[in-house]
C-alpha cells in the first residue's frame, strides 16, 4: 500500500550518505539491480535526464555539431592504439570474449569512451582540409568497471552521457572550441541545474588519459566533497598520430588533425539531488523539473465534484508549466509529503473556500512559504515565483561553496580544513611532490581556475617556492 | 576532393544488393567498422532515426507510458530464468567474462532485449493492483551476434530500438494494449515512412521466444523479399511466472501479472531506403526528411551577391521546411546530383532570371518533374507538393506489393512464384508440416493477417485439409 511510504527519516546535515540513499529510493529516482554497481534510472530521474539531453542537444546542434552512433564494442587492437589512453582505461574495461558458444578471435571492449572506435573512422573520412572541421557527438551509455564503492548517479559502473569528438585543421580552432564547449556546459549547469561551479584546467596528473590538457567544472557537495562535472579535453595531435588522422592542407602539405573530446553525464543528476535537496526530500530547479506545478484539490463531501472540475480546468490552463493534478484517493497530508519528497517547485492547494474566493494557496518547495494567490494573477505569479526559485537555488549553491571555503597558505590550517570537510583556496608551486602530499591527506587539487587572481599568495607546503597558480583543493569523489 | 564523388552506378532493378550498398555509402548514411557486422550510423541516417524517435516517443508518452533506463548487462542467472526466451537468444548473446584483469564470478550478457533484467525489478515493484498497470519503455541499443550475412540497417549485430515492457492486472487490458501498440506503429510507419505493410499474427514457430503470440507488421522490398517491421508480443503470464511478478488483486487474491513487450528498430531505415530509393539514390518521404527543401543558387559573375542574398533570405522564410542553402564552391550539376543522391524531397533552383521574375524552379525528387513557382505562392505550393510526395510514395510502396502479389492454391505455381521473388497470398491449414515445406522452398509464412477474408480458398499443398487462415508468404530477411 502506497499509504505506508514514509518521508525522509535521515538528517541531511548529520548523515548525508543515509539521507542521499533515502532520497534516491523514496523519491523514486533509481533502484539497485542484480548487476553490481549498475542502477535502474526510474521514470522520474530519467525524465530529468531527458530534459538535460533536450537542452544540451539543442545547444550542441546550434554550434554546428552533428549526432551519430558508433558501435558499442571496440576491438582490443583499436582500443590499445593510444598508449596513455589504454593505460588509463584498461583497468576498468568490461571485455566480451564469447558470443553464443563461440570464443572470439579478438576480445571486444565495451566502450568506456569512444575515441578509439571513432578515430579509426575519422582516419578514413578525413583526407583534405575540406573535410574539416569534423564535429560529431553521440548520446549513449558507457561502462567503467570501477572498484570503488558505487553511489547511484555519482559513481556508477554504467552511466549515460554525451561524448563529443571533433577534429580541426589548426590548434587554434580546436582550443577555441574546447573553451566554448566548457563555457556552454558551465552556462547550462548554472542556468538550468542552478549549480555553482568552478571552471579550470586539471593538473597534469588528473587530466584525461590521452589529452594534452583537460578543462573541467568542479562542483561542491553538502558533505564537504567536491565532484567533477562536465569536461572538455584538448587532445592535441595525440590521437591523430596514434590513429593516423591526416589531411592535405590548403598549402598541400600533409598534417595531423587537432582534436577535442567533451562530455556531460548523468553524474550531474547526483549533484543536483545532493546540493538542492533538504530534509523533506528532493528540491528541483524549475527549469529542469518534469512538472513545475502540482495541483492538490482539497475535497470534502460538499462541492467535491465542483472542486475537481475547477482544478482540472486549472491544470489545463497551466499546461505550459507541465502542471499535474493529484486526484488519487489518498489523504491530503500524504499527497503534500509525496510531492515535497519529489521536489515539485510549486504546489497549489485548492479547497471549496479557495474556489469561492477565486484564489489558490501556493506553496513554495524551496523555502516552504505559503501564500494566497488570486486566480486572475496566477499565471504571472507562478512564472515570477519559478524564476525566483531558480535564482534562489543557485544562490544557495554558491553560498554552500562560499560558507565552506577556507583560504590558507599554512600547512596545519590546510590539513585541519581538509579534515573538517572544507573547500580550500591555496597557492601551488606546480610541482608533483606537493600534489602527492595533498593526496596523502585525502584531498586533491580540483582544478586550476581559469580566472586567476592578479597577485598570488604563498605557496602551500613550500613557502620558499614561487607559487604559480591559485587552486581549489578538497576531498573529491 | 568531394568533386570526385560519383552518383549511383548500379541499377536498382537488376542488382539490388549492389545498388543498396552504394546508396548507403554514397548518400553518407552508414559506414562499415572494424567490428564485424556493426556499422556507424552517420549524421544523415542518425538524423532520420532522431525524427523517428521524436514522433514515436511522443506517441508512446501520450499513451501514458514512461521512459526508463535499465542496465546494459544482464547476469547469466537472470538471463536464463525463462526457458523459451533463453533458448531463442542464447546462440546470439555477447558475453562479458572479464573486467580489467579480473575474471567475473558470473558471466554478464549484453542485452539482446531487456525482459530478464527489467522483470527482476518488476517483481520487486509490483505488489498490489494499485501498482498496475506498469508501462515502461526504453530507447537503447542491443546486440544480437547473428551469424548470417550482415546488411547495414537491415541485419546488424548491433541496432537501435525502443523496447516497451508493460504489466497489467488482466489479460484483457494486456491484449488491448498489444493491439493498440501495433496499430500505433502501423499508423506511424504508414504516415511518416510512407511504407505499406501487413498487420498480422506470427505463426507459433515464428513468434518471439517467450511470448504467447507475436503481432507483427510485414513490409515488402523491391528485391522480392519481405521483412518484419515493428512487433508487439503478448507474453501472457510466461515471464510473470518465471520472474515471480505477482500482485494482490482487489479481491485480495494473489495473481500473476499479464505482460507485453514491443519494439521498432533502425531496421526501418533500411526498409525506407530500399523501398523508396531509385537509380539516382535515396528518396525521402517529406515527413521524415531532415531537410525537406534544398535551395541551390545558380551563380554567374553578374548579380552573384544579389542572388546569394536573395536565396539566403528565402532559406530563412522556409525555415519550417528545414530548408538549407548550398553555397559551396562546386558546380551546379554536382550539387544537383548530391541532393538527389541524398533524397531531399524538393530542390529550388534560383538564378538571376528567376530572381527578376520573382519565381523559383522547383524540382520534385520523387517524379523528377520541374516547374516554375511564383514566390508569392511558394509556401503553399511547397506544402501541397510535400503532401503530394508523401502520398505518392505510399502509393508506390503499396503498388510494389500489389504488382508482385500472386494468389495461388497450386503447389507448382506457388513454387514458381517463390523462385521469381513474388509475394504470395495463400491459404493454410495451420499445420507445421506445410510451414516446414514452405521453409524448404526458401520462403516463410510472414504472418496471419488480422484482416481475414470471409471465405477462404483451398489449402496450399493439402487441398484435402480444411484451410484455416489466409496468409502471406515470401522469401524474407
JSON list of N, CA, C and O in Angstrom, two decimals, chain B residues 12-13 16 194-196 219-226 271-277 392-406 421-423:
[
{"chain": "B", "resi": 12, "resn": "UNK", "atom": "N", "xyz": [19.01, -0.41, -59.76]},
{"chain": "B", "resi": 12, "resn": "UNK", "atom": "CA", "xyz": [18.27, -0.93, -58.61]},
{"chain": "B", "resi": 12, "resn": "UNK", "atom": "C", "xyz": [17.54, -2.23, -58.97]},
{"chain": "B", "resi": 12, "resn": "UNK", "atom": "O", "xyz": [17.53, -3.18, -58.20]},
{"chain": "B", "resi": 13, "resn": "UNK", "atom": "N", "xyz": [16.95, -2.25, -60.17]},
{"chain": "B", "resi": 13, "resn": "UNK", "atom": "CA", "xyz": [16.14, -3.40, -60.53]},
{"chain": "B", "resi": 13, "resn": "UNK", "atom": "C", "xyz": [17.00, -4.64, -60.82]},
{"chain": "B", "resi": 13, "resn": "UNK", "atom": "O", "xyz": [16.67, -5.74, -60.42]},
{"chain": "B", "resi": 16, "resn": "UNK", "atom": "N", "xyz": [19.99, -5.20, -57.06]},
{"chain": "B", "resi": 16, "resn": "UNK", "atom": "CA", "xyz": [19.52, -4.50, -55.88]},
{"chain": "B", "resi": 16, "resn": "UNK", "atom": "C", "xyz": [20.58, -4.41, -54.79]},
{"chain": "B", "resi": 16, "resn": "UNK", "atom": "O", "xyz": [20.78, -3.37, -54.17]},
{"chain": "B", "resi": 194, "resn": "UNK", "atom": "N", "xyz": [5.88, 6.27, -45.07]},
{"chain": "B", "resi": 194, "resn": "UNK", "atom": "CA", "xyz": [5.18, 6.02, -46.34]},
{"chain": "B", "resi": 194, "resn": "UNK", "atom": "C", "xyz": [5.38, 4.59, -46.84]},
{"chain": "B", "resi": 194, "resn": "UNK", "atom": "O", "xyz": [5.60, 4.36, -48.02]},
{"chain": "B", "resi": 195, "resn": "UNK", "atom": "N", "xyz": [5.33, 3.64, -45.91]},
{"chain": "B", "resi": 195, "resn": "UNK", "atom": "CA", "xyz": [5.53, 2.24, -46.28]},
{"chain": "B", "resi": 195, "resn": "UNK", "atom": "C", "xyz": [4.25, 1.43, -46.06]},
{"chain": "B", "resi": 195, "resn": "UNK", "atom": "O", "xyz": [3.62, 1.51, -45.00]},
{"chain": "B", "resi": 196, "resn": "UNK", "atom": "N", "xyz": [3.93, 0.64, -47.06]},
{"chain": "B", "resi": 196, "resn": "UNK", "atom": "CA", "xyz": [2.76, -0.22, -46.99]},
{"chain": "B", "resi": 196, "resn": "UNK", "atom": "C", "xyz": [3.11, -1.51, -46.27]},
{"chain": "B", "resi": 196, "resn": "UNK", "atom": "O", "xyz": [4.10, -2.17, -46.62]},
{"chain": "B", "resi": 219, "resn": "UNK", "atom": "N", "xyz": [6.76, -5.90, -44.21]},
{"chain": "B", "resi": 219, "resn": "UNK", "atom": "CA", "xyz": [6.94, -4.96, -45.31]},
{"chain": "B", "resi": 219, "resn": "UNK", "atom": "C", "xyz": [7.57, -5.67, -46.50]},
{"chain": "B", "resi": 219, "resn": "UNK", "atom": "O", "xyz": [8.11, -6.77, -46.37]},
{"chain": "B", "resi": 220, "resn": "UNK", "atom": "N", "xyz": [7.49, -5.03, -47.65]},
{"chain": "B", "resi": 220, "resn": "UNK", "atom": "CA", "xyz": [7.85, -5.70, -48.90]},
{"chain": "B", "resi": 220, "resn": "UNK", "atom": "C", "xyz": [8.92, -4.93, -49.64]},
{"chain": "B", "resi": 220, "resn": "UNK", "atom": "O", "xyz": [8.76, -3.75, -49.92]},
{"chain": "B", "resi": 221, "resn": "UNK", "atom": "N", "xyz": [10.02, -5.62, -49.94]},
{"chain": "B", "resi": 221, "resn": "UNK", "atom": "CA", "xyz": [11.20, -4.98, -50.51]},
{"chain": "B", "resi": 221, "resn": "UNK", "atom": "C", "xyz": [11.23, -5.17, -52.02]},
{"chain": "B", "resi": 221, "resn": "UNK", "atom": "O", "xyz": [10.68, -6.14, -52.56]},
{"chain": "B", "resi": 222, "resn": "UNK", "atom": "N", "xyz": [11.93, -4.27, -52.71]},
{"chain": "B", "resi": 222, "resn": "UNK", "atom": "CA", "xyz": [11.97, -4.32, -54.17]},
{"chain": "B", "resi": 222, "resn": "UNK", "atom": "C", "xyz": [12.71, -5.55, -54.69]},
{"chain": "B", "resi": 222, "resn": "UNK", "atom": "O", "xyz": [12.58, -5.89, -55.87]},
{"chain": "B", "resi": 223, "resn": "UNK", "atom": "N", "xyz": [13.48, -6.22, -53.86]},
{"chain": "B", "resi": 223, "resn": "UNK", "atom": "CA", "xyz": [14.18, -7.42, -54.32]},
{"chain": "B", "resi": 223, "resn": "UNK", "atom": "C", "xyz": [13.36, -8.68, -54.13]},
{"chain": "B", "resi": 223, "resn": "UNK", "atom": "O", "xyz": [13.87, -9.79, -54.18]},
{"chain": "B", "resi": 224, "resn": "UNK", "atom": "N", "xyz": [12.06, -8.49, -53.86]},
{"chain": "B", "resi": 224, "resn": "UNK", "atom": "CA", "xyz": [11.18, -9.65, -53.76]},
{"chain": "B", "resi": 224, "resn": "UNK", "atom": "C", "xyz": [11.21, -10.32, -52.39]},
{"chain": "B", "resi": 224, "resn": "UNK", "atom": "O", "xyz": [10.63, -11.38, -52.19]},
{"chain": "B", "resi": 225, "resn": "UNK", "atom": "N", "xyz": [11.91, -9.71, -51.45]},
{"chain": "B", "resi": 225, "resn": "UNK", "atom": "CA", "xyz": [11.92, -10.27, -50.10]},
{"chain": "B", "resi": 225, "resn": "UNK", "atom": "C", "xyz": [11.00, -9.47, -49.21]},
{"chain": "B", "resi": 225, "resn": "UNK", "atom": "O", "xyz": [10.83, -8.26, -49.39]},
{"chain": "B", "resi": 226, "resn": "UNK", "atom": "N", "xyz": [10.41, -10.14, -48.25]},
{"chain": "B", "resi": 226, "resn": "UNK", "atom": "CA", "xyz": [9.66, -9.43, -47.22]},
{"chain": "B", "resi": 226, "resn": "UNK", "atom": "C", "xyz": [10.57, -9.24, -46.02]},
{"chain": "B", "resi": 226, "resn": "UNK", "atom": "O", "xyz": [11.62, -9.86, -45.91]},
{"chain": "B", "resi": 271, "resn": "UNK", "atom": "N", "xyz": [14.52, -0.41, -44.66]},
{"chain": "B", "resi": 271, "resn": "UNK", "atom": "CA", "xyz": [13.32, -0.62, -45.49]},
{"chain": "B", "resi": 271, "resn": "UNK", "atom": "C", "xyz": [12.99, 0.67, -46.25]},
{"chain": "B", "resi": 271, "resn": "UNK", "atom": "O", "xyz": [12.70, 0.66, -47.45]},
{"chain": "B", "resi": 272, "resn": "UNK", "atom": "N", "xyz": [13.07, 1.77, -45.53]},
{"chain": "B", "resi": 272, "resn": "UNK", "atom": "CA", "xyz": [12.82, 3.11, -46.10]},
{"chain": "B", "resi": 272, "resn": "UNK", "atom": "C", "xyz": [13.72, 3.37, -47.31]},
{"chain": "B", "resi": 272, "resn": "UNK", "atom": "O", "xyz": [13.26, 3.79, -48.38]},
{"chain": "B", "resi": 273, "resn": "UNK", "atom": "N", "xyz": [15.00, 3.11, -47.12]},
{"chain": "B", "resi": 273, "resn": "UNK", "atom": "CA", "xyz": [15.99, 3.33, -48.19]},
{"chain": "B", "resi": 273, "resn": "UNK", "atom": "C", "xyz": [15.68, 2.43, -49.37]},
{"chain": "B", "resi": 273, "resn": "UNK", "atom": "O", "xyz": [15.63, 2.87, -50.51]},
{"chain": "B", "resi": 274, "resn": "UNK", "atom": "N", "xyz": [15.45, 1.15, -49.07]},
{"chain": "B", "resi": 274, "resn": "UNK", "atom": "CA", "xyz": [15.28, 0.15, -50.12]},
{"chain": "B", "resi": 274, "resn": "UNK", "atom": "C", "xyz": [14.02, 0.37, -50.94]},
{"chain": "B", "resi": 274, "resn": "UNK", "atom": "O", "xyz": [14.02, 0.26, -52.16]},
{"chain": "B", "resi": 275, "resn": "UNK", "atom": "N", "xyz": [12.92, 0.68, -50.26]},
{"chain": "B", "resi": 275, "resn": "UNK", "atom": "CA", "xyz": [11.64, 0.79, -50.97]},
{"chain": "B", "resi": 275, "resn": "UNK", "atom": "C", "xyz": [11.55, 2.07, -51.79]},
{"chain": "B", "resi": 275, "resn": "UNK", "atom": "O", "xyz": [11.16, 2.04, -52.96]},
{"chain": "B", "resi": 276, "resn": "UNK", "atom": "N", "xyz": [11.93, 3.20, -51.23]},
{"chain": "B", "resi": 276, "resn": "UNK", "atom": "CA", "xyz": [11.69, 4.47, -51.91]},
{"chain": "B", "resi": 276, "resn": "UNK", "atom": "C", "xyz": [12.79, 4.90, -52.88]},
{"chain": "B", "resi": 276, "resn": "UNK", "atom": "O", "xyz": [12.54, 5.68, -53.80]},
{"chain": "B", "resi": 277, "resn": "UNK", "atom": "N", "xyz": [14.01, 4.42, -52.67]},
{"chain": "B", "resi": 277, "resn": "UNK", "atom": "CA", "xyz": [15.13, 4.89, -53.49]},
{"chain": "B", "resi": 277, "resn": "UNK", "atom": "C", "xyz": [14.98, 4.55, -54.97]},
{"chain": "B", "resi": 277, "resn": "UNK", "atom": "O", "xyz": [14.20, 3.68, -55.35]},
{"chain": "B", "resi": 392, "resn": "UNK", "atom": "N", "xyz": [2.23, 10.05, -52.67]},
{"chain": "B", "resi": 392, "resn": "UNK", "atom": "CA", "xyz": [2.71, 9.35, -53.84]},
{"chain": "B", "resi": 392, "resn": "UNK", "atom": "C", "xyz": [3.66, 8.20, -53.47]},
{"chain": "B", "resi": 392, "resn": "UNK", "atom": "O", "xyz": [3.58, 7.10, -54.01]},
{"chain": "B", "resi": 393, "resn": "UNK", "atom": "N", "xyz": [4.53, 8.46, -52.49]},
{"chain": "B", "resi": 393, "resn": "UNK", "atom": "CA", "xyz": [5.48, 7.42, -52.08]},
{"chain": "B", "resi": 393, "resn": "UNK", "atom": "C", "xyz": [4.76, 6.24, -51.42]},
{"chain": "B", "resi": 393, "resn": "UNK", "atom": "O", "xyz": [5.11, 5.08, -51.64]},
{"chain": "B", "resi": 394, "resn": "UNK", "atom": "N", "xyz": [3.74, 6.56, -50.65]},
{"chain": "B", "resi": 394, "resn": "UNK", "atom": "CA", "xyz": [2.97, 5.47, -50.03]},
{"chain": "B", "resi": 394, "resn": "UNK", "atom": "C", "xyz": [2.27, 4.64, -51.10]},
{"chain": "B", "resi": 394, "resn": "UNK", "atom": "O", "xyz": [2.29, 3.40, -51.06]},
{"chain": "B", "resi": 395, "resn": "UNK", "atom": "N", "xyz": [1.70, 5.35, -52.07]},
{"chain": "B", "resi": 395, "resn": "UNK", "atom": "CA", "xyz": [1.02, 4.66, -53.17]},
{"chain": "B", "resi": 395, "resn": "UNK", "atom": "C", "xyz": [1.99, 3.73, -53.91]},
{"chain": "B", "resi": 395, "resn": "UNK", "atom": "O", "xyz": [1.66, 2.59, -54.22]},
{"chain": "B", "resi": 396, "resn": "UNK", "atom": "N", "xyz": [3.19, 4.24, -54.18]},
{"chain": "B", "resi": 396, "resn": "UNK", "atom": "CA", "xyz": [4.20, 3.43, -54.88]},
{"chain": "B", "resi": 396, "resn": "UNK", "atom": "C", "xyz": [4.56, 2.19, -54.07]},
{"chain": "B", "resi": 396, "resn": "UNK", "atom": "O", "xyz": [4.77, 1.11, -54.62]},
{"chain": "B", "resi": 397, "resn": "UNK", "atom": "N", "xyz": [4.66, 2.40, -52.74]},
{"chain": "B", "resi": 397, "resn": "UNK", "atom": "CA", "xyz": [5.02, 1.28, -51.87]},
{"chain": "B", "resi": 397, "resn": "UNK", "atom": "C", "xyz": [3.92, 0.21, -51.90]},
{"chain": "B", "resi": 397, "resn": "UNK", "atom": "O", "xyz": [4.19, -0.99, -51.93]},
{"chain": "B", "resi": 398, "resn": "UNK", "atom": "N", "xyz": [2.67, 0.67, -51.91]},
{"chain": "B", "resi": 398, "resn": "UNK", "atom": "CA", "xyz": [1.54, -0.26, -51.97]},
{"chain": "B", "resi": 398, "resn": "UNK", "atom": "C", "xyz": [1.52, -0.98, -53.33]},
{"chain": "B", "resi": 398, "resn": "UNK", "atom": "O", "xyz": [1.27, -2.18, -53.41]},
{"chain": "B", "resi": 399, "resn": "UNK", "atom": "N", "xyz": [1.84, -0.23, -54.37]},
{"chain": "B", "resi": 399, "resn": "UNK", "atom": "CA", "xyz": [1.87, -0.78, -55.72]},
{"chain": "B", "resi": 399, "resn": "UNK", "atom": "C", "xyz": [2.96, -1.86, -55.85]},
{"chain": "B", "resi": 399, "resn": "UNK", "atom": "O", "xyz": [2.76, -2.88, -56.50]},
{"chain": "B", "resi": 400, "resn": "UNK", "atom": "N", "xyz": [4.10, -1.61, -55.24]},
{"chain": "B", "resi": 400, "resn": "UNK", "atom": "CA", "xyz": [5.19, -2.59, -55.24]},
{"chain": "B", "resi": 400, "resn": "UNK", "atom": "C", "xyz": [4.68, -3.93, -54.71]},
{"chain": "B", "resi": 400, "resn": "UNK", "atom": "O", "xyz": [4.96, -5.00, -55.27]},
{"chain": "B", "resi": 401, "resn": "UNK", "atom": "N", "xyz": [3.91, -3.86, -53.64]},
{"chain": "B", "resi": 401, "resn": "UNK", "atom": "CA", "xyz": [3.32, -5.08, -53.06]},
{"chain": "B", "resi": 401, "resn": "UNK", "atom": "C", "xyz": [2.30, -5.69, -54.01]},
{"chain": "B", "resi": 401, "resn": "UNK", "atom": "O", "xyz": [2.38, -6.87, -54.36]},
{"chain": "B", "resi": 402, "resn": "UNK", "atom": "N", "xyz": [1.37, -4.87, -54.48]},
{"chain": "B", "resi": 402, "resn": "UNK", "atom": "CA", "xyz": [0.27, -5.39, -55.30]},
{"chain": "B", "resi": 402, "resn": "UNK", "atom": "C", "xyz": [0.76, -5.95, -56.63]},
{"chain": "B", "resi": 402, "resn": "UNK", "atom": "O", "xyz": [0.27, -6.98, -57.11]},
{"chain": "B", "resi": 403, "resn": "UNK", "atom": "N", "xyz": [1.72, -5.26, -57.24]},
{"chain": "B", "resi": 403, "resn": "UNK", "atom": "CA", "xyz": [2.23, -5.71, -58.53]},
{"chain": "B", "resi": 403, "resn": "UNK", "atom": "C", "xyz": [2.95, -7.05, -58.45]},
{"chain": "B", "resi": 403, "resn": "UNK", "atom": "O", "xyz": [3.10, -7.75, -59.44]},
{"chain": "B", "resi": 404, "resn": "UNK", "atom": "N", "xyz": [3.43, -7.35, -57.26]},
{"chain": "B", "resi": 404, "resn": "UNK", "atom": "CA", "xyz": [4.21, -8.58, -57.11]},
{"chain": "B", "resi": 404, "resn": "UNK", "atom": "C", "xyz": [3.46, -9.66, -56.36]},
{"chain": "B", "resi": 404, "resn": "UNK", "atom": "O", "xyz": [4.05, -10.66, -55.96]},
{"chain": "B", "resi": 405, "resn": "UNK", "atom": "N", "xyz": [2.19, -9.41, -56.16]},
{"chain": "B", "resi": 405, "resn": "UNK", "atom": "CA", "xyz": [1.38, -10.35, -55.39]},
{"chain": "B", "resi": 405, "resn": "UNK", "atom": "C", "xyz": [0.77, -11.41, -56.30]},
{"chain": "B", "resi": 405, "resn": "UNK", "atom": "O", "xyz": [0.22, -11.10, -57.36]},
{"chain": "B", "resi": 406, "resn": "UNK", "atom": "N", "xyz": [0.91, -12.66, -55.90]},
{"chain": "B", "resi": 406, "resn": "UNK", "atom": "CA", "xyz": [0.34, -13.78, -56.65]},
{"chain": "B", "resi": 406, "resn": "UNK", "atom": "C", "xyz": [-0.55, -14.58, -55.68]},
{"chain": "B", "resi": 406, "resn": "UNK", "atom": "O", "xyz": [-0.10, -14.93, -54.59]},
{"chain": "B", "resi": 421, "resn": "UNK", "atom": "N", "xyz": [10.61, -14.49, -56.89]},
{"chain": "B", "resi": 421, "resn": "UNK", "atom": "CA", "xyz": [10.62, -13.39, -55.94]},
{"chain": "B", "resi": 421, "resn": "UNK", "atom": "C", "xyz": [9.28, -12.67, -55.82]},
{"chain": "B", "resi": 421, "resn": "UNK", "atom": "O", "xyz": [9.23, -11.44, -55.72]},
{"chain": "B", "resi": 422, "resn": "UNK", "atom": "N", "xyz": [8.21, -13.44, -55.85]},
{"chain": "B", "resi": 422, "resn": "UNK", "atom": "CA", "xyz": [6.88, -12.84, -55.70]},
{"chain": "B", "resi": 422, "resn": "UNK", "atom": "C", "xyz": [6.43, -12.92, -54.25]},
{"chain": "B", "resi": 422, "resn": "UNK", "atom": "O", "xyz": [6.94, -13.73, -53.46]},
{"chain": "B", "resi": 423, "resn": "UNK", "atom": "N", "xyz": [5.44, -12.11, -53.93]},
{"chain": "B", "resi": 423, "resn": "UNK", "atom": "CA", "xyz": [4.76, -12.21, -52.63]},
{"chain": "B", "resi": 423, "resn": "UNK", "atom": "C", "xyz": [3.50, -13.05, -52.89]},
{"chain": "B", "resi": 423, "resn": "UNK", "atom": "O", "xyz": [2.79, -12.81, -53.86]}
]
